PDB file of C-alpha atoms in Angstrom:
ATOM      1  CA  ILE A 566      22.713 -30.982 -40.061  1.00 45.00           C
ATOM      2  CA  PHE A 567      19.853 -29.375 -38.530  1.00 44.00           C
ATOM      3  CA  ALA A 568      19.812 -25.699 -37.635  1.00 47.00           C
ATOM      4  CA  PRO A 569      19.491 -25.007 -33.697  1.00 49.00           C
ATOM      5  CA  ILE A 570      16.058 -24.282 -32.685  1.00 42.00           C
ATOM      6  CA  PRO A 571      15.881 -20.692 -31.411  1.00 42.00           C
ATOM      7  CA  LYS A 572      15.191 -20.279 -27.626  1.00 41.00           C
ATOM      8  CA  ARG A 573      11.976 -18.591 -26.680  1.00 43.00           C
ATOM      9  CA  ASN A 574      11.107 -16.683 -23.379  1.00 47.00           C
ATOM     10  CA  PHE A 575       8.425 -18.899 -21.850  1.00 42.00           C
ATOM     11  CA  CYS A 576       6.589 -18.236 -18.527  1.00 41.00           C
ATOM     12  CA  MET A 577       8.551 -21.247 -16.991  1.00 43.00           C
ATOM     13  CA  HIS A 578      11.990 -20.347 -18.031  1.00 44.00           C
ATOM     14  CA  TYR A 579      14.401 -22.679 -16.429  1.00 37.00           C
ATOM     15  CA  ARG A 580      16.762 -19.980 -15.413  1.00 46.00           C
ATOM     16  CA  GLU A 581      14.106 -17.678 -13.670  1.00 57.00           C
ATOM     17  CA  SER A 582      12.097 -18.676 -10.646  1.00 81.00           C
ATOM     18  CA  ASP A 583       8.328 -18.373 -10.875  1.00 84.00           C
ATOM     19  CA  GLU A 584       8.319 -15.544  -8.263  1.00 88.00           C
ATOM     20  CA  ALA A 585      11.106 -13.602  -9.891  1.00 90.00           C
ATOM     21  CA  LEU A 586       9.268 -13.677 -13.234  1.00 90.00           C
ATOM     22  CA  LYS A 587       5.978 -12.721 -11.649  1.00 92.00           C
ATOM     23  CA  ASN A 588       7.521  -9.729 -10.042  1.00 94.00           C
ATOM     24  CA  LYS A 589       9.032  -8.730 -13.336  1.00 94.00           C
ATOM     25  CA  ILE A 590       5.638  -8.883 -15.143  1.00 95.00           C
ATOM     26  CA  LEU A 591       3.862  -7.016 -12.210  1.00 96.00           C
ATOM     27  CA  GLN A 592       6.549  -4.276 -12.369  1.00 97.00           C
ATOM     28  CA  ALA A 593       6.271  -3.984 -16.109  1.00 97.00           C
ATOM     29  CA  ALA A 594       2.428  -3.897 -15.989  1.00 97.00           C
ATOM     30  CA  LEU A 595       2.612  -0.554 -13.800  1.00 97.00           C
ATOM     31  CA  LEU A 596       3.808   1.156 -17.074  1.00 97.00           C
ATOM     32  CA  HIS A 597       0.442   0.357 -18.501  1.00 97.00           C
ATOM     33  CA  VAL A 598      -2.195   0.914 -15.819  1.00 98.00           C
ATOM     34  CA  ASN A 599      -2.654   4.436 -16.524  1.00 96.00           C
ATOM     35  CA  ARG A 600      -3.722   3.711 -20.087  1.00 96.00           C
ATOM     36  CA  VAL A 601      -5.431   0.457 -20.008  1.00 97.00           C
ATOM     37  CA  GLY A 602      -6.302   0.250 -16.229  1.00 97.00           C
ATOM     38  CA  TRP A 603      -5.642  -2.231 -13.357  1.00 97.00           C
ATOM     39  CA  ASN A 604      -6.597  -5.481 -15.357  1.00 96.00           C
ATOM     40  CA  ASP A 605      -5.447  -8.423 -17.246  1.00 93.00           C
ATOM     41  CA  LYS A 606      -4.674  -6.463 -20.378  1.00 94.00           C
ATOM     42  CA  ALA A 607      -2.047  -4.424 -18.509  1.00 96.00           C
ATOM     43  CA  LEU A 608      -0.431  -7.985 -17.473  1.00 94.00           C
ATOM     44  CA  ALA A 609      -0.625  -9.111 -21.112  1.00 92.00           C
ATOM     45  CA  LEU A 610       1.072  -5.912 -22.264  1.00 94.00           C
ATOM     46  CA  ALA A 611       3.735  -6.310 -19.658  1.00 94.00           C
ATOM     47  CA  CYS A 612       4.511  -9.866 -21.061  1.00 92.00           C
ATOM     48  CA  GLN A 613       4.832  -8.439 -24.622  1.00 93.00           C
ATOM     49  CA  ASP A 614       7.255  -5.863 -23.281  1.00 95.00           C
ATOM     50  CA  LEU A 615       9.431  -8.579 -21.669  1.00 93.00           C
ATOM     51  CA  GLY A 616       9.449 -10.723 -24.736  1.00 92.00           C
ATOM     52  CA  TYR A 617       7.139 -13.395 -23.253  1.00 90.00           C
ATOM     53  CA  SER A 618       4.049 -14.961 -24.816  1.00 85.00           C
ATOM     54  CA  THR A 619       0.966 -13.276 -23.514  1.00 75.00           C
ATOM     55  CA  ALA A 620       0.033 -16.625 -21.918  1.00 77.00           C
ATOM     56  CA  ALA A 621       2.816 -15.994 -19.399  1.00 79.00           C
ATOM     57  CA  ASN A 622       0.556 -13.556 -17.431  1.00 75.00           C
ATOM     58  CA  ARG A 623      -1.159 -16.831 -16.144  1.00 83.00           C
ATOM     59  CA  ILE A 624       1.692 -16.945 -13.638  1.00 88.00           C
ATOM     60  CA  VAL A 625      -0.075 -14.093 -11.992  1.00 90.00           C
ATOM     61  CA  SER A 626      -2.602 -16.545 -10.704  1.00 87.00           C
ATOM     62  CA  THR A 627      -5.063 -14.273  -9.178  1.00 90.00           C
ATOM     63  CA  GLY A 628      -5.140 -11.632 -11.899  1.00 91.00           C
ATOM     64  CA  ALA A 629      -5.203  -7.792 -11.445  1.00 94.00           C
ATOM     65  CA  ILE A 630      -5.640  -7.807  -7.609  1.00 96.00           C
ATOM     66  CA  GLU A 631      -2.168  -9.319  -7.517  1.00 96.00           C
ATOM     67  CA  LEU A 632      -0.850  -6.245  -9.259  1.00 96.00           C
ATOM     68  CA  VAL A 633      -2.660  -4.155  -6.526  1.00 97.00           C
ATOM     69  CA  ASN A 634      -1.021  -6.198  -3.780  1.00 97.00           C
ATOM     70  CA  TYR A 635       2.372  -6.091  -5.346  1.00 97.00           C
ATOM     71  CA  VAL A 636       2.396  -2.234  -5.541  1.00 97.00           C
ATOM     72  CA  THR A 637       0.980  -1.842  -2.092  1.00 97.00           C
ATOM     73  CA  ASP A 638       3.748  -4.000  -0.575  1.00 97.00           C
ATOM     74  CA  LEU A 639       6.168  -2.092  -2.683  1.00 97.00           C
ATOM     75  CA  TRP A 640       5.043   1.273  -1.379  1.00 98.00           C
ATOM     76  CA  LEU A 641       5.083  -0.126   2.065  1.00 98.00           C
ATOM     77  CA  HIS A 642       8.791  -0.674   2.091  1.00 97.00           C
ATOM     78  CA  ARG A 643       9.343   2.539   0.368  1.00 98.00           C
ATOM     79  CA  LEU A 644       7.379   4.384   3.112  1.00 98.00           C
ATOM     80  CA  GLU A 645       9.599   2.709   5.791  1.00 97.00           C
ATOM     81  CA  GLU A 646      12.661   4.031   4.224  1.00 97.00           C
ATOM     82  CA  ASP A 647      11.341   7.597   3.372  1.00 98.00           C
ATOM     83  CA  PHE A 648       9.729   8.109   6.561  1.00 97.00           C
ATOM     84  CA  LYS A 649      12.546   7.112   8.774  1.00 95.00           C
ATOM     85  CA  ASN A 650      14.942   9.532   6.927  1.00 95.00           C
ATOM     86  CA  LEU A 651      12.715  12.481   8.050  1.00 96.00           C
ATOM     87  CA  PRO A 652      14.017  14.568  11.008  1.00 96.00           C
ATOM     88  CA  LEU A 653      11.261  13.036  13.265  1.00 95.00           C
ATOM     89  CA  GLU A 654      12.785  14.190  16.500  1.00 94.00           C
ATOM     90  CA  GLU A 655      12.082  17.868  15.377  1.00 96.00           C
ATOM     91  CA  MET A 656       8.509  17.122  14.495  1.00 96.00           C
ATOM     92  CA  SER A 657       5.271  16.944  16.768  1.00 95.00           C
ATOM     93  CA  LEU A 658       3.429  13.693  16.889  1.00 94.00           C
ATOM     94  CA  LYS A 659       0.717  15.381  14.699  1.00 95.00           C
ATOM     95  CA  GLU A 660       3.209  16.439  12.167  1.00 97.00           C
ATOM     96  CA  ARG A 661       4.779  12.891  12.133  1.00 97.00           C
ATOM     97  CA  LEU A 662       1.375  11.197  11.560  1.00 97.00           C
ATOM     98  CA  LYS A 663       0.333  13.709   8.837  1.00 97.00           C
ATOM     99  CA  ARG A 664       3.674  13.427   7.081  1.00 98.00           C
ATOM    100  CA  GLY A 665       3.657   9.603   7.124  1.00 98.00           C
ATOM    101  CA  VAL A 666       0.046   9.567   5.459  1.00 98.00           C
ATOM    102  CA  GLN A 667       1.144  12.257   3.100  1.00 98.00           C
ATOM    103  CA  ILE A 668       4.155  10.261   1.899  1.00 98.00           C
ATOM    104  CA  ARG A 669       2.419   7.061   1.503  1.00 98.00           C
ATOM    105  CA  LEU A 670      -0.483   8.714  -0.491  1.00 98.00           C
ATOM    106  CA  SER A 671       1.961  10.674  -2.602  1.00 98.00           C
ATOM    107  CA  TYR A 672       3.167   7.307  -4.284  1.00 98.00           C
ATOM    108  CA  GLN A 673      -0.431   6.913  -5.821  1.00 97.00           C
ATOM    109  CA  ILE A 674      -0.409  10.263  -7.572  1.00 97.00           C
ATOM    110  CA  PRO A 675       1.056   9.064 -10.728  1.00 97.00           C
ATOM    111  CA  TYR A 676      -1.777   6.465 -10.986  1.00 97.00           C
ATOM    112  CA  LEU A 677      -4.582   8.547  -9.707  1.00 97.00           C
ATOM    113  CA  ASN A 678      -6.536   8.691 -12.988  1.00 96.00           C
ATOM    114  CA  THR A 679      -7.264   4.991 -12.716  1.00 97.00           C
ATOM    115  CA  TRP A 680      -6.683   4.293  -9.036  1.00 97.00           C
ATOM    116  CA  HIS A 681     -10.424   3.978  -8.511  1.00 96.00           C
ATOM    117  CA  GLN A 682     -10.110   0.561 -10.188  1.00 97.00           C
ATOM    118  CA  ALA A 683      -7.492  -0.583  -7.831  1.00 97.00           C
ATOM    119  CA  ILE A 684      -9.740   0.569  -4.929  1.00 96.00           C
ATOM    120  CA  ALA A 685     -12.699  -1.412  -6.412  1.00 95.00           C
ATOM    121  CA  LEU A 686     -10.596  -4.540  -6.794  1.00 96.00           C
ATOM    122  CA  GLY A 687      -9.608  -4.281  -3.127  1.00 94.00           C
ATOM    123  CA  SER A 688     -13.124  -3.719  -2.025  1.00 93.00           C
ATOM    124  CA  ASN A 689     -14.270  -6.951  -3.543  1.00 93.00           C
ATOM    125  CA  PRO A 690     -15.267  -9.262  -0.622  1.00 92.00           C
ATOM    126  CA  LYS A 691     -12.932 -12.040  -1.789  1.00 94.00           C
ATOM    127  CA  ASN A 692      -9.922  -9.566  -1.823  1.00 95.00           C
ATOM    128  CA  PHE A 693     -10.896  -7.536   1.286  1.00 93.00           C
ATOM    129  CA  THR A 694      -9.005  -9.323   3.977  1.00 92.00           C
ATOM    130  CA  GLU A 695      -5.699  -9.241   2.166  1.00 94.00           C
ATOM    131  CA  ILE A 696      -5.972  -5.625   1.269  1.00 95.00           C
ATOM    132  CA  ALA A 697      -7.234  -4.689   4.709  1.00 93.00           C
ATOM    133  CA  ASP A 698      -4.105  -6.383   6.189  1.00 94.00           C
ATOM    134  CA  LYS A 699      -1.856  -4.580   4.024  1.00 96.00           C
ATOM    135  CA  LEU A 700      -3.595  -1.131   4.792  1.00 95.00           C
ATOM    136  CA  MET A 701      -3.425  -1.843   8.511  1.00 94.00           C
ATOM    137  CA  LYS A 702       0.369  -2.330   8.200  1.00 96.00           C
ATOM    138  CA  VAL A 703       0.595   0.969   6.528  1.00 97.00           C
ATOM    139  CA  SER A 704      -1.159   2.549   9.574  1.00 96.00           C
ATOM    140  CA  ASP A 705       0.826   0.504  11.984  1.00 95.00           C
ATOM    141  CA  THR A 706       4.077   1.566  10.327  1.00 96.00           C
ATOM    142  CA  ILE A 707       3.183   5.139  10.574  1.00 97.00           C
ATOM    143  CA  TRP A 708       2.409   4.880  14.290  1.00 95.00           C
ATOM    144  CA  TYR A 709       5.451   2.868  14.892  1.00 94.00           C
ATOM    145  CA  ILE A 710       7.970   5.071  13.222  1.00 95.00           C
ATOM    146  CA  SER A 711       6.194   8.000  14.820  1.00 95.00           C
ATOM    147  CA  GLY A 712       7.178   6.659  18.177  1.00 92.00           C
ATOM    148  CA  ASP A 713       4.362   4.328  19.340  1.00 88.00           C
ATOM    149  CA  ASN A 714       6.040   1.094  20.024  1.00 73.00           C
ATOM    150  CA  SER A 715       3.550   0.491  22.921  1.00 66.00           C
ATOM    151  CA  PHE A 716       0.883  -1.977  23.762  1.00 67.00           C
ATOM    152  CA  ASN A 717      -2.122  -0.984  25.475  1.00 66.00           C
ATOM    153  CA  LEU A 718      -5.972  -1.168  25.149  1.00 65.00           C
ATOM    154  CA  ASN A 719      -6.036   1.777  22.685  1.00 77.00           C
ATOM    155  CA  TRP A 720      -3.675  -0.027  20.298  1.00 81.00           C
ATOM    156  CA  TYR A 721      -6.391  -0.935  17.906  1.00 82.00           C
ATOM    157  CA  GLY A 722      -8.064   2.440  18.098  1.00 84.00           C
ATOM    158  CA  LYS A 723      -4.957   4.200  17.090  1.00 89.00           C
ATOM    159  CA  ARG A 724      -4.421   2.164  14.103  1.00 90.00           C
ATOM    160  CA  LEU A 725      -8.029   1.986  12.958  1.00 90.00           C
ATOM    161  CA  ALA A 726      -8.529   5.728  13.479  1.00 92.00           C
ATOM    162  CA  LEU A 727      -5.364   6.436  11.370  1.00 94.00           C
ATOM    163  CA  LEU A 728      -6.595   4.039   8.692  1.00 95.00           C
ATOM    164  CA  GLY A 729      -9.858   5.934   8.580  1.00 94.00           C
ATOM    165  CA  VAL A 730      -7.918   9.159   8.006  1.00 95.00           C
ATOM    166  CA  TYR A 731      -5.900   7.458   5.422  1.00 97.00           C
ATOM    167  CA  THR A 732      -8.759   6.002   3.391  1.00 95.00           C
ATOM    168  CA  SER A 733     -10.871   9.111   3.601  1.00 96.00           C
ATOM    169  CA  THR A 734      -7.901  11.285   2.322  1.00 97.00           C
ATOM    170  CA  GLU A 735      -7.259   8.743  -0.512  1.00 97.00           C
ATOM    171  CA  LEU A 736     -10.900   8.962  -1.770  1.00 96.00           C
ATOM    172  CA  TYR A 737     -10.778  12.792  -1.471  1.00 97.00           C
ATOM    173  CA  MET A 738      -7.666  12.836  -3.656  1.00 97.00           C
ATOM    174  CA  LEU A 739      -9.588  10.963  -6.516  1.00 96.00           C
ATOM    175  CA  THR A 740     -11.472  14.269  -7.314  1.00 95.00           C
ATOM    176  CA  ASP A 741      -8.979  16.876  -6.093  1.00 97.00           C
ATOM    177  CA  LYS A 742      -8.034  19.179  -8.937  1.00 96.00           C
ATOM    178  CA  SER A 743      -6.186  21.639  -6.743  1.00 97.00           C
ATOM    179  CA  VAL A 744      -2.378  22.514  -7.573  1.00 97.00           C
ATOM    180  CA  ASP A 745      -0.060  20.002  -5.966  1.00 97.00           C
ATOM    181  CA  TYR A 746      -3.131  18.465  -4.241  1.00 98.00           C
ATOM    182  CA  LYS A 747      -3.131  21.209  -1.741  1.00 98.00           C
ATOM    183  CA  GLU A 748      -6.835  20.701  -0.866  1.00 98.00           C
ATOM    184  CA  SER A 749      -6.228  17.141  -0.148  1.00 98.00           C
ATOM    185  CA  TRP A 750      -3.417  17.810   2.164  1.00 98.00           C
ATOM    186  CA  ASN A 751      -5.544  20.465   3.958  1.00 98.00           C
ATOM    187  CA  PHE A 752      -8.339  17.810   4.286  1.00 97.00           C
ATOM    188  CA  LEU A 753      -5.621  15.421   5.755  1.00 98.00           C
ATOM    189  CA  ASP A 754      -4.720  18.163   8.244  1.00 97.00           C
ATOM    190  CA  ARG A 755      -8.240  18.501   9.351  1.00 97.00           C
ATOM    191  CA  ARG A 756      -8.807  14.827   9.776  1.00 96.00           C
ATOM    192  CA  ILE A 757      -5.631  14.427  11.776  1.00 95.00           C
ATOM    193  CA  ASP A 758      -6.864  17.273  13.962  1.00 94.00           C
ATOM    194  CA  ASP A 759     -10.332  15.574  14.335  1.00 93.00           C
ATOM    195  CA  MET A 760      -8.617  12.219  15.196  1.00 92.00           C
ATOM    196  CA  MET A 761      -6.347  13.708  17.882  1.00 90.00           C
ATOM    197  CA  GLU A 762      -9.076  15.799  19.481  1.00 86.00           C
ATOM    198  CA  ALA A 763     -11.594  12.927  19.575  1.00 80.00           C
ATOM    199  CA  ARG A 764      -9.328  10.491  21.537  1.00 65.00           C
ATOM    200  CA  SER A 765      -6.813  10.510  24.414  1.00 46.00           C
ATOM    201  CA  TYR A 766      -4.953   7.538  22.847  1.00 48.00           C
ATOM    202  CA  VAL A 767      -2.276   9.799  21.369  1.00 47.00           C
ATOM    203  CA  ASN A 768      -0.542   9.608  24.946  1.00 46.00           C
ATOM    204  CA  LEU A 769       1.898   6.778  24.294  1.00 41.00           C
ATOM    205  CA  SER A 770       2.291   3.996  26.854  1.00 39.00           C
ATOM    206  CA  LEU A 771       5.622   2.943  28.044  1.00 35.00           C
ATOM    207  CA  ILE A 772       4.870  -0.726  27.840  1.00 37.00           C
ATOM    208  CA  HIS A 773       6.907  -2.150  25.016  1.00 41.00           C
ATOM    209  CA  ILE A 774       5.270  -4.402  22.421  1.00 40.00           C
ATOM    210  CA  SER A 775       7.535  -6.814  20.666  1.00 45.00           C
ATOM    211  CA  GLU A 776       7.620  -7.318  16.849  1.00 46.00           C
ATOM    212  CA  PRO A 777       5.820 -10.691  16.884  1.00 47.00           C
ATOM    213  CA  THR A 778       3.172  -9.370  19.164  1.00 43.00           C
ATOM    214  CA  ARG A 779       2.679  -6.266  16.890  1.00 44.00           C
ATOM    215  CA  GLN A 780       2.055  -8.337  13.820  1.00 50.00           C
ATOM    216  CA  ALA A 781      -0.317 -10.531  15.753  1.00 47.00           C
ATOM    217  CA  GLU A 782      -2.159  -7.408  16.672  1.00 47.00           C
ATOM    218  CA  ILE A 783      -2.348  -6.345  13.030  1.00 46.00           C
ATOM    219  CA  SER A 784      -3.901  -9.532  12.094  1.00 49.00           C
ATOM    220  CA  TYR A 785      -6.554  -9.438  14.905  1.00 44.00           C
ATOM    221  CA  ALA A 786      -7.550  -5.815  13.880  1.00 45.00           C
ATOM    222  CA  VAL A 787      -8.074  -6.994  10.275  1.00 47.00           C
ATOM    223  CA  PHE A 788     -10.151  -9.929  11.504  1.00 46.00           C
ATOM    224  CA  CYS A 789     -12.337  -7.269  13.248  1.00 46.00           C
ATOM    225  CA  LEU A 790     -12.638  -5.174  10.091  1.00 49.00           C
ATOM    226  CA  LYS A 791     -13.662  -8.208   8.166  1.00 50.00           C
ATOM    227  CA  LYS A 792     -16.450  -9.114  10.736  1.00 48.00           C
ATOM    228  CA  LYS A 793     -17.633  -5.459  10.695  1.00 48.00           C
ATOM    229  CA  ASN A 794     -17.915  -5.519   6.785  1.00 50.00           C
TER     230      ASN A 794
END
């Protein structure tokens, strides 16, 4: 009588889909990025934590950039929920836009000591289009929840301008040593003021934009960003 062969947790476990397993690895890797960085080592350590062979990180086919994409998507869904729960009707448009950017950037604070690596991965030409698309969705979500469900010639300008505010504040935060990132939020406030003073697009159109059209506009704006870069 032969003793039963013990089961091992391989990457292609028959009880778990590839996508579910990949997400488990990516989520576990976030516990290591502050110590080892946004790289394959974080993914390998995540596999060890989960009891998988380190070879299991091959399911994350594009490597560390997939970790950045994962957390960016995760934070977008979180932003939608957190932002909608604010008393927006009591806030001015400027306050809504500032608060939306502040909420989204606050999610990065626990990872700021290595976040420059995540930015560098997203800036790589082969990764730029996908990251730009995700960041445009952040900008669009903030505008949309702030009350801009319109379609006019300034649609792109609104999103790109707020994206510029977002990215400049993100970079400022990397070197901000002030208590509770007070200087970063003051910087954000000034950039929002600059944006709103420079353009008249903050007057929202009454022409409604449907959800499919909204997504198409995001895609086209990302195409323009890619051509520019």
